[in-house]
Coordinates of C-alpha atoms and ligand atoms in Angstrom, one line a residue:
M1 CA 46.6 -7.0 50.4
S2 CA 49.3 -5.6 52.5
V3 CA 49.3 -2.4 54.5
N4 CA 51.6 -1.0 51.7
E5 CA 49.1 -1.0 48.9
A6 CA 46.3 0.4 51.1
V7 CA 48.2 3.5 51.9
N8 CA 50.4 4.0 48.9
P9 CA 48.8 4.9 45.7
A10 CA 51.2 4.2 42.8
P11 CA 53.2 7.2 42.6
E12 CA 54.3 6.9 39.0
K13 CA 50.7 6.6 37.8
E14 CA 49.8 10.1 39.4
G15 CA 53.0 11.6 38.1
G16 CA 53.6 12.3 41.9
L17 CA 56.5 12.0 44.1
N18 CA 57.0 9.5 47.0
F19 CA 57.7 11.1 50.3
V20 CA 61.5 10.7 50.0
E21 CA 61.5 12.5 46.6
Q22 CA 59.2 15.0 48.0
A23 CA 61.8 15.7 50.9
V24 CA 64.5 15.8 48.4
A25 CA 62.7 18.2 46.0
D26 CA 61.8 20.5 49.1
D27 CA 65.5 20.8 50.1
L28 CA 66.6 21.4 46.5
R29 CA 64.1 24.2 46.1
A30 CA 65.1 25.7 49.4
G31 CA 68.7 25.7 48.1
K32 CA 70.1 23.6 50.7
N33 CA 73.6 22.3 50.2
G34 CA 74.1 24.8 47.5
G35 CA 71.3 23.0 45.6
R36 CA 73.6 20.0 45.4
L37 CA 72.0 16.3 45.4
S38 CA 74.3 13.4 46.3
T39 CA 73.0 10.0 47.6
R40 CA 74.9 6.8 48.5
F41 CA 74.1 3.1 48.5
P42 CA 76.1 1.6 51.5
P43 CA 76.1 -2.1 51.5
E44 CA 78.3 -4.0 54.0
P45 CA 80.4 -6.5 51.9
N46 CA 79.3 -9.5 54.2
G47 CA 77.0 -11.2 51.8
Y48 CA 75.4 -10.9 48.4
L49 CA 72.6 -8.4 47.7
H50 CA 69.1 -9.4 48.0
I51 CA 65.8 -7.9 46.7
G52 CA 65.5 -5.8 49.7
H53 CA 68.8 -4.2 48.7
A54 CA 67.5 -3.8 45.2
K55 CA 64.6 -1.6 46.8
A56 CA 67.3 0.6 48.5
I57 CA 69.3 0.7 45.4
C58 CA 66.3 1.9 43.2
M59 CA 65.6 4.5 45.8
D60 CA 69.2 5.7 46.2
F61 CA 70.2 5.7 42.5
G62 CA 66.6 6.6 41.3
V63 CA 66.1 9.6 43.3
A64 CA 69.5 11.0 42.2
E65 CA 68.7 10.2 38.5
K66 CA 65.3 11.9 38.9
F67 CA 66.7 15.2 40.2
G68 CA 70.0 15.4 38.4
G69 CA 72.2 14.5 41.3
T70 CA 74.6 11.6 41.7
C71 CA 74.7 8.5 43.8
N72 CA 77.9 6.9 45.3
L73 CA 78.5 3.3 46.0
R74 CA 80.0 3.1 49.5
F75 CA 81.0 -0.1 50.9
D76 CA 80.4 0.0 54.7
D77 CA 83.4 -2.1 55.4
T78 CA 83.8 -1.5 59.2
N79 CA 83.8 -5.2 60.4
P80 CA 86.8 -7.0 58.8
V81 CA 85.8 -10.3 60.3
K82 CA 82.8 -10.9 58.1
E83 CA 83.7 -9.1 54.9
D84 CA 85.2 -10.3 51.8
T85 CA 86.3 -9.2 48.3
E86 CA 84.0 -12.0 46.8
Y87 CA 81.1 -10.0 48.2
V88 CA 82.6 -6.6 46.9
D89 CA 82.7 -8.1 43.4
S90 CA 79.2 -9.5 43.5
I91 CA 77.7 -6.3 44.8
R92 CA 79.2 -4.4 42.0
E93 CA 77.9 -6.8 39.4
D94 CA 74.4 -6.8 40.8
I95 CA 74.0 -3.0 40.9
K96 CA 75.3 -2.9 37.2
W97 CA 72.8 -5.6 36.2
L98 CA 70.0 -3.6 37.9
G99 CA 70.9 -0.7 35.5
Y100 CA 72.7 1.7 37.7
D101 CA 76.1 3.3 37.5
W102 CA 78.2 4.9 40.1
G103 CA 80.8 6.1 37.7
D104 CA 84.1 6.6 39.5
R105 CA 82.4 7.3 42.8
E106 CA 83.2 4.0 44.5
Y107 CA 84.2 4.5 48.0
Y108 CA 84.8 2.6 51.3
A109 CA 84.1 3.5 54.8
S110 CA 87.5 2.3 55.4
D111 CA 88.9 5.2 53.4
Y112 CA 87.7 7.4 56.2
F113 CA 89.2 5.6 59.1
P114 CA 92.0 8.2 59.5
Q115 CA 89.5 11.1 59.7
L116 CA 87.1 9.1 61.9
Y117 CA 90.2 8.3 64.2
D118 CA 91.1 12.1 64.2
L119 CA 87.5 12.9 65.2
A120 CA 87.7 10.4 68.1
I121 CA 90.8 11.9 69.4
R122 CA 89.2 15.3 69.2
L123 CA 86.1 14.2 71.2
I124 CA 88.4 12.5 73.8
K125 CA 90.2 15.9 74.1
E126 CA 86.9 17.7 74.6
G127 CA 85.9 15.3 77.4
K128 CA 83.2 13.7 75.2
A129 CA 84.6 10.2 74.9
Y130 CA 86.2 7.7 77.3
V131 CA 87.6 4.2 77.3
D132 CA 85.7 1.7 79.3
E133 CA 87.1 -1.5 80.4
Q134 CA 84.1 -3.2 81.5
T135 CA 82.7 -6.2 79.6
S136 CA 80.0 -6.0 77.0
E137 CA 77.7 -7.7 79.3
Q138 CA 78.4 -5.1 82.1
I139 CA 77.8 -2.4 79.7
A140 CA 74.5 -3.9 78.6
E141 CA 73.4 -4.3 82.2
Q142 CA 74.0 -0.6 82.9
K143 CA 72.0 0.5 79.8
G144 CA 68.8 0.6 81.8
T145 CA 65.4 0.4 80.0
P146 CA 63.5 2.9 78.0
T147 CA 61.6 4.1 81.1
Q148 CA 64.6 3.6 83.5
A149 CA 67.8 5.6 83.4
G150 CA 71.0 3.7 83.0
T151 CA 74.0 3.7 85.4
N152 CA 77.2 5.4 84.7
S153 CA 80.3 3.2 84.0
P154 CA 83.0 3.5 86.8
Y155 CA 85.4 4.6 84.0
R156 CA 83.3 7.4 82.8
D157 CA 85.2 10.2 84.5
R158 CA 88.7 9.0 83.7
P159 CA 91.2 11.8 83.0
I160 CA 91.4 12.9 79.4
E161 CA 95.2 12.1 79.3
E162 CA 94.5 8.7 80.4
N163 CA 91.7 8.1 77.7
L164 CA 94.1 9.4 75.0
D165 CA 96.8 7.2 76.1
L166 CA 94.5 4.1 76.3
F167 CA 92.9 4.7 73.0
Q168 CA 96.1 5.1 71.2
R169 CA 97.5 1.9 72.8
M170 CA 94.2 0.1 71.8
N171 CA 94.8 1.0 68.3
A172 CA 98.6 -0.1 68.7
G173 CA 97.4 -3.6 69.5
E174 CA 98.4 -3.7 73.2
F175 CA 95.0 -5.0 74.3
D176 CA 92.9 -7.9 73.7
E177 CA 89.7 -7.9 71.7
G178 CA 86.9 -7.1 74.0
S179 CA 88.9 -5.8 76.9
M180 CA 88.1 -2.1 76.1
V181 CA 86.0 0.1 73.9
L182 CA 85.9 3.8 73.3
R183 CA 82.4 5.3 74.3
A184 CA 80.9 8.6 73.6
K185 CA 80.1 10.4 76.8
I186 CA 76.6 11.8 76.2
D187 CA 73.8 11.0 78.8
M188 CA 73.0 7.6 80.6
A189 CA 69.5 8.9 81.4
S190 CA 68.5 9.9 77.8
P191 CA 65.2 8.8 76.8
N192 CA 66.7 7.6 73.4
M193 CA 68.7 4.4 74.4
H194 CA 71.2 5.2 71.5
F195 CA 72.5 8.3 73.6
R196 CA 73.3 6.3 76.6
D197 CA 77.0 6.5 75.9
P198 CA 77.1 4.6 72.8
I199 CA 80.2 2.6 71.7
M200 CA 82.3 4.4 69.1
Y201 CA 85.3 1.9 68.7
R202 CA 86.1 -1.6 69.4
I203 CA 89.2 -3.8 69.1
I204 CA 89.4 -6.2 66.3
K205 CA 92.5 -7.9 65.4
H206 CA 91.4 -9.6 62.3
P207 CA 93.1 -8.2 59.1
H208 CA 90.9 -6.0 57.0
H209 CA 90.5 -6.7 53.2
R210 CA 91.8 -3.3 52.3
T211 CA 93.7 -1.8 55.1
G212 CA 95.3 -5.1 56.2
D213 CA 96.7 -4.7 59.8
R214 CA 97.0 -1.0 60.0
W215 CA 94.1 -0.6 62.4
K216 CA 93.2 -2.5 65.5
V217 CA 90.3 -0.4 66.4
Y218 CA 87.3 -0.3 64.2
P219 CA 84.4 2.3 64.2
M220 CA 80.8 1.1 65.1
Y221 CA 78.1 2.0 62.4
D222 CA 76.7 5.0 64.5
F223 CA 80.2 6.6 64.7
A224 CA 81.0 5.8 61.0
H225 CA 77.9 6.3 59.0
G226 CA 77.0 10.0 59.3
Q227 CA 80.5 11.2 59.2
S228 CA 81.3 9.2 56.1
D229 CA 78.4 10.7 54.5
Y230 CA 79.9 14.1 55.5
F231 CA 83.2 13.4 54.3
E232 CA 81.9 12.2 50.9
G233 CA 79.7 15.2 50.4
V234 CA 76.4 13.1 50.6
T235 CA 73.4 15.4 51.0
H236 CA 70.6 12.9 51.5
S237 CA 71.4 9.5 53.4
I238 CA 68.4 7.4 52.6
C239 CA 68.0 4.3 54.7
T240 CA 65.5 2.0 56.3
L241 CA 63.0 2.6 59.2
E242 CA 65.1 0.8 61.9
F243 CA 67.5 3.8 61.8
V244 CA 64.9 6.2 62.9
P245 CA 66.0 6.1 66.5
H246 CA 69.6 6.4 65.4
R247 CA 69.0 9.6 63.6
P248 CA 69.6 11.9 66.6
L249 CA 72.9 10.3 67.1
Y250 CA 73.7 10.6 63.3
D251 CA 73.1 14.2 63.8
Y252 CA 75.0 14.4 67.0
F253 CA 78.2 13.3 65.4
V254 CA 77.6 15.2 62.3
D255 CA 77.4 18.3 64.2
F256 CA 80.9 18.2 65.1
L257 CA 81.8 18.5 61.5
A258 CA 79.1 20.3 59.6
D259 CA 78.2 24.0 59.2
E260 CA 75.4 25.9 57.7
S261 CA 76.7 25.5 54.1
Y262 CA 76.4 21.8 53.9
R263 CA 75.1 18.9 56.3
P264 CA 73.9 15.5 55.3
R265 CA 70.4 14.5 56.3
Q266 CA 69.1 11.0 57.0
I267 CA 65.6 9.9 55.7
E268 CA 64.1 6.5 56.3
F269 CA 61.6 4.3 54.3
N270 CA 60.2 0.9 54.9
R271 CA 62.4 -2.1 54.4
L272 CA 61.2 -4.8 52.0
N273 CA 59.8 -8.0 53.6
L274 CA 58.5 -10.7 51.5
T275 CA 56.2 -13.7 52.3
Y276 CA 57.6 -17.2 51.7
T277 CA 61.2 -16.1 51.9
V278 CA 63.8 -14.8 54.2
L279 CA 65.7 -11.6 53.6
S280 CA 68.1 -11.6 56.5
K281 CA 71.7 -11.9 55.5
R282 CA 72.5 -14.0 58.3
K283 CA 69.9 -16.7 57.5
L284 CA 70.9 -16.5 53.8
L285 CA 74.4 -17.2 54.7
Q286 CA 73.2 -20.1 56.8
L287 CA 71.5 -21.6 53.8
V288 CA 74.6 -21.3 51.8
K289 CA 76.9 -22.6 54.5
E290 CA 74.9 -25.6 55.3
G291 CA 74.4 -26.6 51.6
L292 CA 70.7 -26.2 51.7
V293 CA 70.9 -24.3 48.4
D294 CA 73.6 -24.3 45.6
G295 CA 75.3 -21.1 46.5
W296 CA 74.3 -17.5 46.9
D297 CA 73.0 -17.5 43.3
D298 CA 70.9 -20.5 43.8
P299 CA 67.7 -19.8 41.6
R300 CA 65.6 -20.0 44.6
M301 CA 67.5 -17.5 46.6
P302 CA 65.9 -14.0 47.0
T303 CA 69.2 -12.6 46.0
V304 CA 69.9 -10.4 43.0
S305 CA 72.2 -13.1 41.6
G306 CA 69.6 -15.8 42.3
L307 CA 66.8 -13.9 40.7
R308 CA 69.0 -13.2 37.7
R309 CA 70.0 -16.9 37.5
R310 CA 66.3 -17.9 37.9
G311 CA 65.4 -15.7 34.8
F312 CA 64.1 -12.5 36.6
T313 CA 64.7 -9.3 34.5
P314 CA 65.7 -5.9 36.0
D315 CA 62.5 -4.5 34.5
S316 CA 60.4 -6.9 36.4
I317 CA 62.2 -6.2 39.7
K318 CA 61.7 -2.5 39.2
A319 CA 58.1 -2.9 38.3
F320 CA 57.5 -4.8 41.4
L321 CA 59.3 -2.2 43.6
T322 CA 57.3 0.5 41.9
R323 CA 54.0 -1.4 42.5
I324 CA 54.7 -1.7 46.4
G325 CA 56.0 1.8 46.7
Y326 CA 57.9 3.4 49.7
T327 CA 56.2 4.3 52.9
K328 CA 56.8 5.1 56.5
F329 CA 55.3 1.8 57.8
E330 CA 56.6 -1.7 58.0
A331 CA 54.7 -4.1 56.2
V332 CA 55.2 -7.6 54.5
N333 CA 54.6 -7.8 50.8
D334 CA 53.1 -10.7 49.0
I335 CA 55.7 -12.5 46.9
S336 CA 52.9 -13.3 44.4
L337 CA 53.2 -9.5 43.3
L338 CA 56.9 -10.1 42.5
E339 CA 55.7 -13.2 40.6
F340 CA 53.0 -11.2 38.8
S341 CA 55.6 -8.7 37.7
I342 CA 58.0 -11.2 36.1
R343 CA 55.0 -13.0 34.4
E344 CA 53.8 -9.7 33.0
D345 CA 57.4 -8.7 31.7
L346 CA 58.1 -12.2 30.3
N347 CA 54.7 -12.3 28.5
Q348 CA 55.9 -9.3 26.5
K349 CA 59.5 -10.5 26.0
A350 CA 59.9 -14.3 26.1
T351 CA 60.0 -16.3 22.7
R352 CA 57.5 -19.0 22.5
V353 CA 58.9 -22.4 21.9
C354 CA 57.8 -26.1 22.3
A355 CA 59.3 -28.4 24.8
V356 CA 57.8 -31.7 26.2
L357 CA 58.7 -32.3 29.8
D358 CA 57.0 -35.8 30.2
P359 CA 57.1 -37.2 26.6
V360 CA 55.0 -40.0 25.0
K361 CA 55.3 -40.9 21.5
V362 CA 52.5 -40.3 18.9
V363 CA 52.7 -42.0 15.5
I364 CA 50.8 -40.4 12.8
T365 CA 50.1 -43.5 10.8
N366 CA 48.7 -41.9 7.7
Y367 CA 51.7 -39.5 7.4
P368 CA 54.5 -40.5 5.0
E369 CA 57.6 -42.0 6.4
D370 CA 60.1 -39.9 5.0
T371 CA 58.3 -36.4 4.8
V372 CA 59.5 -33.5 6.9
E373 CA 57.5 -30.3 6.8
D374 CA 58.7 -27.0 8.4
V375 CA 55.7 -25.3 10.0
D376 CA 55.7 -21.7 11.1
M377 CA 55.5 -21.0 14.8
E378 CA 54.8 -17.6 16.1
N379 CA 57.7 -16.1 18.2
N380 CA 55.5 -14.0 20.3
P381 CA 51.8 -13.1 19.8
E382 CA 52.4 -10.0 22.2
D383 CA 54.8 -8.5 19.7
P384 CA 53.6 -7.5 16.3
N385 CA 57.1 -7.6 15.1
G386 CA 58.0 -10.8 16.7
G387 CA 58.0 -12.8 13.7
T388 CA 58.1 -16.7 13.3
H389 CA 60.4 -19.6 13.4
K390 CA 60.4 -22.9 11.5
M391 CA 59.7 -26.1 13.5
P392 CA 59.9 -29.6 11.8
F393 CA 56.8 -31.8 11.5
C394 CA 57.0 -35.5 10.7
R395 CA 55.4 -38.9 11.3
E396 CA 56.5 -39.4 14.9
I397 CA 56.2 -36.6 17.4
Y398 CA 56.3 -36.3 21.3
I399 CA 53.4 -34.8 23.4
E400 CA 52.9 -34.6 27.1
R401 CA 52.0 -37.8 28.8
D402 CA 49.1 -36.1 30.6
D403 CA 47.8 -34.7 27.3
F404 CA 46.5 -38.3 26.6
M405 CA 43.8 -40.3 28.4
E406 CA 42.5 -43.7 27.5
N407 CA 39.4 -43.2 29.5
P408 CA 38.9 -39.4 30.0
P409 CA 36.5 -37.8 32.3
K410 CA 33.8 -35.6 30.7
K411 CA 35.5 -32.3 30.2
Y412 CA 38.8 -33.6 29.1
F413 CA 39.6 -31.8 25.9
R414 CA 43.0 -33.1 25.2
L415 CA 43.8 -36.4 23.2
S416 CA 41.8 -39.6 23.8
P417 CA 40.6 -42.4 21.6
D418 CA 38.3 -41.3 18.6
K419 CA 38.8 -37.7 19.8
E420 CA 40.4 -34.7 17.9
V421 CA 43.0 -32.2 19.0
R422 CA 44.8 -29.5 17.1
L423 CA 48.8 -29.8 17.1
K424 CA 49.9 -26.2 17.6
G425 CA 51.0 -24.7 14.3
A426 CA 50.5 -27.9 12.3
Y427 CA 47.4 -30.3 11.8
I428 CA 44.4 -31.6 13.5
I429 CA 45.0 -35.2 14.5
K430 CA 42.5 -37.9 15.7
C431 CA 43.4 -40.7 17.9
T432 CA 42.9 -44.2 16.6
G433 CA 44.3 -46.2 19.5
C434 CA 47.4 -46.8 21.7
K435 CA 50.0 -49.4 22.7
K436 CA 50.6 -50.2 26.4
D437 CA 53.5 -52.1 28.2
E438 CA 52.9 -55.1 30.5
N439 CA 52.2 -52.7 33.4
G440 CA 49.6 -51.0 31.5
N441 CA 51.5 -47.7 30.8
V442 CA 50.9 -46.1 27.5
V443 CA 54.0 -46.3 25.4
E444 CA 52.8 -45.3 22.1
I445 CA 49.7 -43.4 20.8
Y446 CA 48.4 -43.8 17.3
C447 CA 46.8 -41.0 15.3
E448 CA 45.7 -39.9 11.7
Y449 CA 46.0 -36.5 10.7
D450 CA 43.8 -34.5 8.4
P451 CA 45.9 -33.0 5.6
E452 CA 43.2 -30.4 4.9
T453 CA 43.7 -28.9 8.4
K454 CA 47.2 -27.5 8.0
S455 CA 47.6 -24.4 10.1
G456 CA 46.9 -21.3 7.9
M457 CA 44.6 -23.3 5.4
P458 CA 40.9 -22.9 5.4
G459 CA 40.4 -26.4 6.6
S460 CA 42.4 -25.5 9.9
M461 CA 39.4 -23.3 10.9
R462 CA 37.4 -26.4 12.1
K463 CA 36.6 -26.2 15.7
V464 CA 38.4 -28.5 18.1
K465 CA 38.6 -27.8 21.8
G466 CA 42.1 -28.7 22.7
T467 CA 45.5 -27.5 21.2
L468 CA 48.5 -29.3 22.2
H469 CA 52.3 -28.5 22.1
W470 CA 54.5 -31.1 20.4
V471 CA 58.1 -31.7 19.1
S472 CA 59.3 -33.8 16.2
A473 CA 60.6 -37.0 17.6
R474 CA 63.2 -37.1 14.9
H475 CA 64.4 -33.7 15.3
C476 CA 64.1 -32.9 18.9
V477 CA 67.0 -32.4 21.3
E478 CA 67.2 -33.7 24.9
A479 CA 67.7 -31.3 27.7
E480 CA 67.3 -30.9 31.5
A481 CA 64.7 -28.8 33.2
R482 CA 64.9 -27.6 36.7
L483 CA 61.4 -26.7 38.1
Y484 CA 61.9 -24.2 40.9
D485 CA 59.3 -23.0 43.3
R486 CA 59.3 -20.9 46.5
L487 CA 61.9 -21.7 48.9
F488 CA 59.8 -21.8 51.9
N489 CA 56.2 -23.1 52.3
V490 CA 55.3 -20.9 55.3
E491 CA 53.9 -17.6 54.5
N492 CA 55.8 -15.6 57.2
A493 CA 59.0 -17.5 57.1
G494 CA 61.0 -14.3 57.6
E495 CA 59.2 -13.4 60.8
E496 CA 58.6 -16.6 62.2
K497 CA 60.2 -17.0 65.7
E498 CA 58.8 -20.2 67.1
R499 CA 60.0 -22.6 64.3
D500 CA 63.4 -23.4 63.1
F501 CA 63.7 -22.3 59.5
H502 CA 64.8 -25.8 58.5
E503 CA 61.3 -27.0 59.1
M504 CA 59.7 -24.2 56.9
L505 CA 61.8 -25.1 53.8
N506 CA 59.6 -26.2 50.9
P507 CA 60.7 -29.8 50.0
E508 CA 59.4 -29.3 46.6
S509 CA 61.3 -26.1 45.8
I510 CA 63.3 -27.9 43.2
K511 CA 62.4 -30.7 40.8
V512 CA 64.9 -31.8 38.2
V513 CA 63.5 -33.3 35.1
K514 CA 65.9 -35.1 32.9
N515 CA 65.6 -35.9 29.2
I516 CA 63.0 -33.4 28.2
K517 CA 62.5 -33.1 24.5
I518 CA 62.8 -29.5 23.0
E519 CA 62.5 -28.1 19.4
P520 CA 65.7 -27.6 17.4
F521 CA 65.2 -23.9 17.4
L522 CA 65.3 -23.8 21.2
A523 CA 68.4 -25.8 21.3
E524 CA 70.1 -23.4 18.8
N525 CA 69.1 -20.3 20.6
A526 CA 69.6 -21.3 24.3
K527 CA 72.1 -18.7 25.1
P528 CA 72.6 -17.4 28.8
G529 CA 70.2 -14.6 29.5
A530 CA 67.6 -15.6 26.9
H531 CA 63.9 -15.9 28.1
F532 CA 61.6 -18.5 26.7
Q533 CA 58.0 -19.4 27.2
F534 CA 57.6 -23.3 27.0
Q535 CA 54.2 -23.1 25.7
R536 CA 51.5 -24.3 28.1
I537 CA 54.2 -24.9 30.7
G538 CA 56.0 -21.8 32.0
Y539 CA 58.7 -19.4 31.5
F540 CA 62.4 -20.8 31.3
T541 CA 65.9 -19.6 30.9
P542 CA 69.2 -21.4 30.4
D543 CA 71.2 -22.0 33.5
S544 CA 74.0 -19.5 33.5
K545 CA 76.4 -21.9 35.3
D546 CA 75.4 -25.5 34.3
S547 CA 73.8 -25.3 30.7
K548 CA 76.4 -26.2 28.0
P549 CA 75.7 -26.3 24.2
D550 CA 75.7 -30.1 24.2
S551 CA 74.0 -30.6 27.5
L552 CA 71.3 -27.8 27.9
V553 CA 69.7 -27.0 31.3
F554 CA 66.8 -24.7 31.7
N555 CA 65.7 -23.0 34.9
R556 CA 61.9 -22.5 35.3
T557 CA 61.6 -18.9 36.1
I558 CA 57.9 -19.1 37.0
T559 CA 54.8 -21.0 36.0
L560 CA 52.3 -19.5 33.7
K561 CA 49.8 -19.2 36.4
D562 CA 49.8 -18.8 40.0
S563 CA 49.3 -22.1 41.5
W564 CA 49.6 -21.1 45.1
Q565 CA 46.6 -18.9 45.0
K566 CA 44.2 -21.9 44.7
I567 CA 46.1 -24.0 47.3
N568 CA 45.9 -21.2 49.8
K569 CA 42.1 -20.6 49.4
Ligands
LIG601 P1 73.2 -6.3 57.9 O1 72.3 -7.0 58.9 O2 74.3 -7.1 57.7 O3 73.5 -4.9 58.4 P2 71.6 -5.2 55.8 O4 70.5 -6.1 55.1 O5 71.2 -4.0 56.6 O6 72.3 -6.3 56.7 P3 73.6 -3.6 54.5 O7 74.5 -4.3 53.5 O8 73.9 -2.9 55.6 O9 72.7 -4.9 54.9 O10 72.4 -2.9 53.7 C1 72.8 -1.9 52.8 C2 71.6 -0.9 52.5 O11 70.5 -1.8 52.0 C3 71.2 -0.2 53.7 O12 71.0 1.1 53.5 C4 69.8 -0.9 54.2 O13 69.1 -0.1 54.8 C5 69.3 -1.5 52.9 N1 68.6 -2.6 53.0 C6 68.8 -3.8 53.5 N2 67.9 -4.7 53.6 C7 66.8 -4.1 53.1 C8 65.6 -4.3 52.9 N3 65.0 -5.6 53.2 N4 64.6 -3.5 52.3 C9 65.1 -2.3 52.0 N5 66.4 -1.9 52.1 C10 67.2 -2.8 52.8
LIG602 MG1 73.0 -2.8 57.6

């Protein structure tokens, strides 16, 4: 168990509030900000959203929903070099898929560039900001350490007029990138490192996806975020714990703008870390760029789009996030909790079907050649209104190769010579023999069926230990299955510093199985977004990119049981 579960009783179950909701409720009760509640989700459009972002989204939108407030979508687009409209579009799609709506409140930090620039000018005029011409290395060297004061920059006491002139010329494009920055003049001896004359603006000459070449100076996160919250009317700026030491600086800049009637407040919760995966955008981008995965939405990626393509549901992701909760302590959550949540959800929702992944033919020798029977198959035993569908049965069927053994060990309850098994939804059959090729591989199995044992008839009550899934050889359709597994085979792949992350990739994270045999009902209903349980095998969904009506491709969302548990014990 991770720290999270130990300290965090499931809030939902107790009807209680988590600590962020509690803080919001207190502020509302105290009538702060005129009783208004406004949050924001602030992604930087430099990558696709991952499940960690989903945790932030559920918090930001969830708390607004719970207390009758609103949540804005604000793209934190302050670094044009890494940002792209492809990312903006994917972020919108993913938030909607998770079930949240920002209405017409779609904002961009770049919308506030003029106001931020004006505030910078004001700070320069008040003697609270200066242009530094040192290199980033020199600036870093002068930072000092948490226990040792930093050193003042030689440019710190430049006259105000000179700062104004230089800053305006920085923005006019007169100077090279990296040659100058605008710094806040606060305190180089502050115990909070973020107060040691933080950088407010740097020069970037790359065109911006929204503002083009209008700006040559771009604000740093710390100079942009709090003020953007303020300009937008955000009351509660909820973010992750690494921003705790930034909070005094957030408040410092907001103080130049806010008054008693309204001021945004930053609250932090623990970020999501998951075993057997990485949630750093930089590493995810690397996986994409190096072609180690099939794009940001590869079904093995922990991205929202990857999880969607893999067959995860928004409900399962939310159930997982509720289960792990929100705390003030960093922890690593076990990915098996996420896997448990999707199994639990799909057990309720997925339609049961038959698919044979490694087929071997069975001939039922006493069954008439030309007869076809439609047997009834239950769609979902978990759903009283789930209904049934028809599946054709005839003389030749396919079963899984490993459901037959010529010389079985003692407790093998599947098919073997002279033994009986039940064919799900159909009859009990008894094996009479098999045919092998020159290498000794079984190519055909022979059986006889007992006509008295048809499913639903009294004779079917007879006890046999094994029940097999099967498909009609004459009616089945061929398809492809992609068996996905965890992307990394190292538990703390996200944290590991010693090893290169290439070495930790799970070589078995995808297995492609061609020519699987599926029942006709599945072929007819394999629409994108549908969820199926291939009986006895796992949960599958049609691949949203590659599956076509005449060449179906199924992604395995998750196995029926957790096979990693055993391996690790
Ligand atoms: P970057 O390193 O590019 O800043 P980021 O993961 O912080 O990456 P953002 O786009 O800045 O990405 O994140 C948007 C919001 O999502 C932020 O409020 C951030 O705190 C939150 N967030 C990001 N990663 C996680 C995570 N693993 N768990 C919870 N929240 C997260
Ligand atoms: Mg960030």
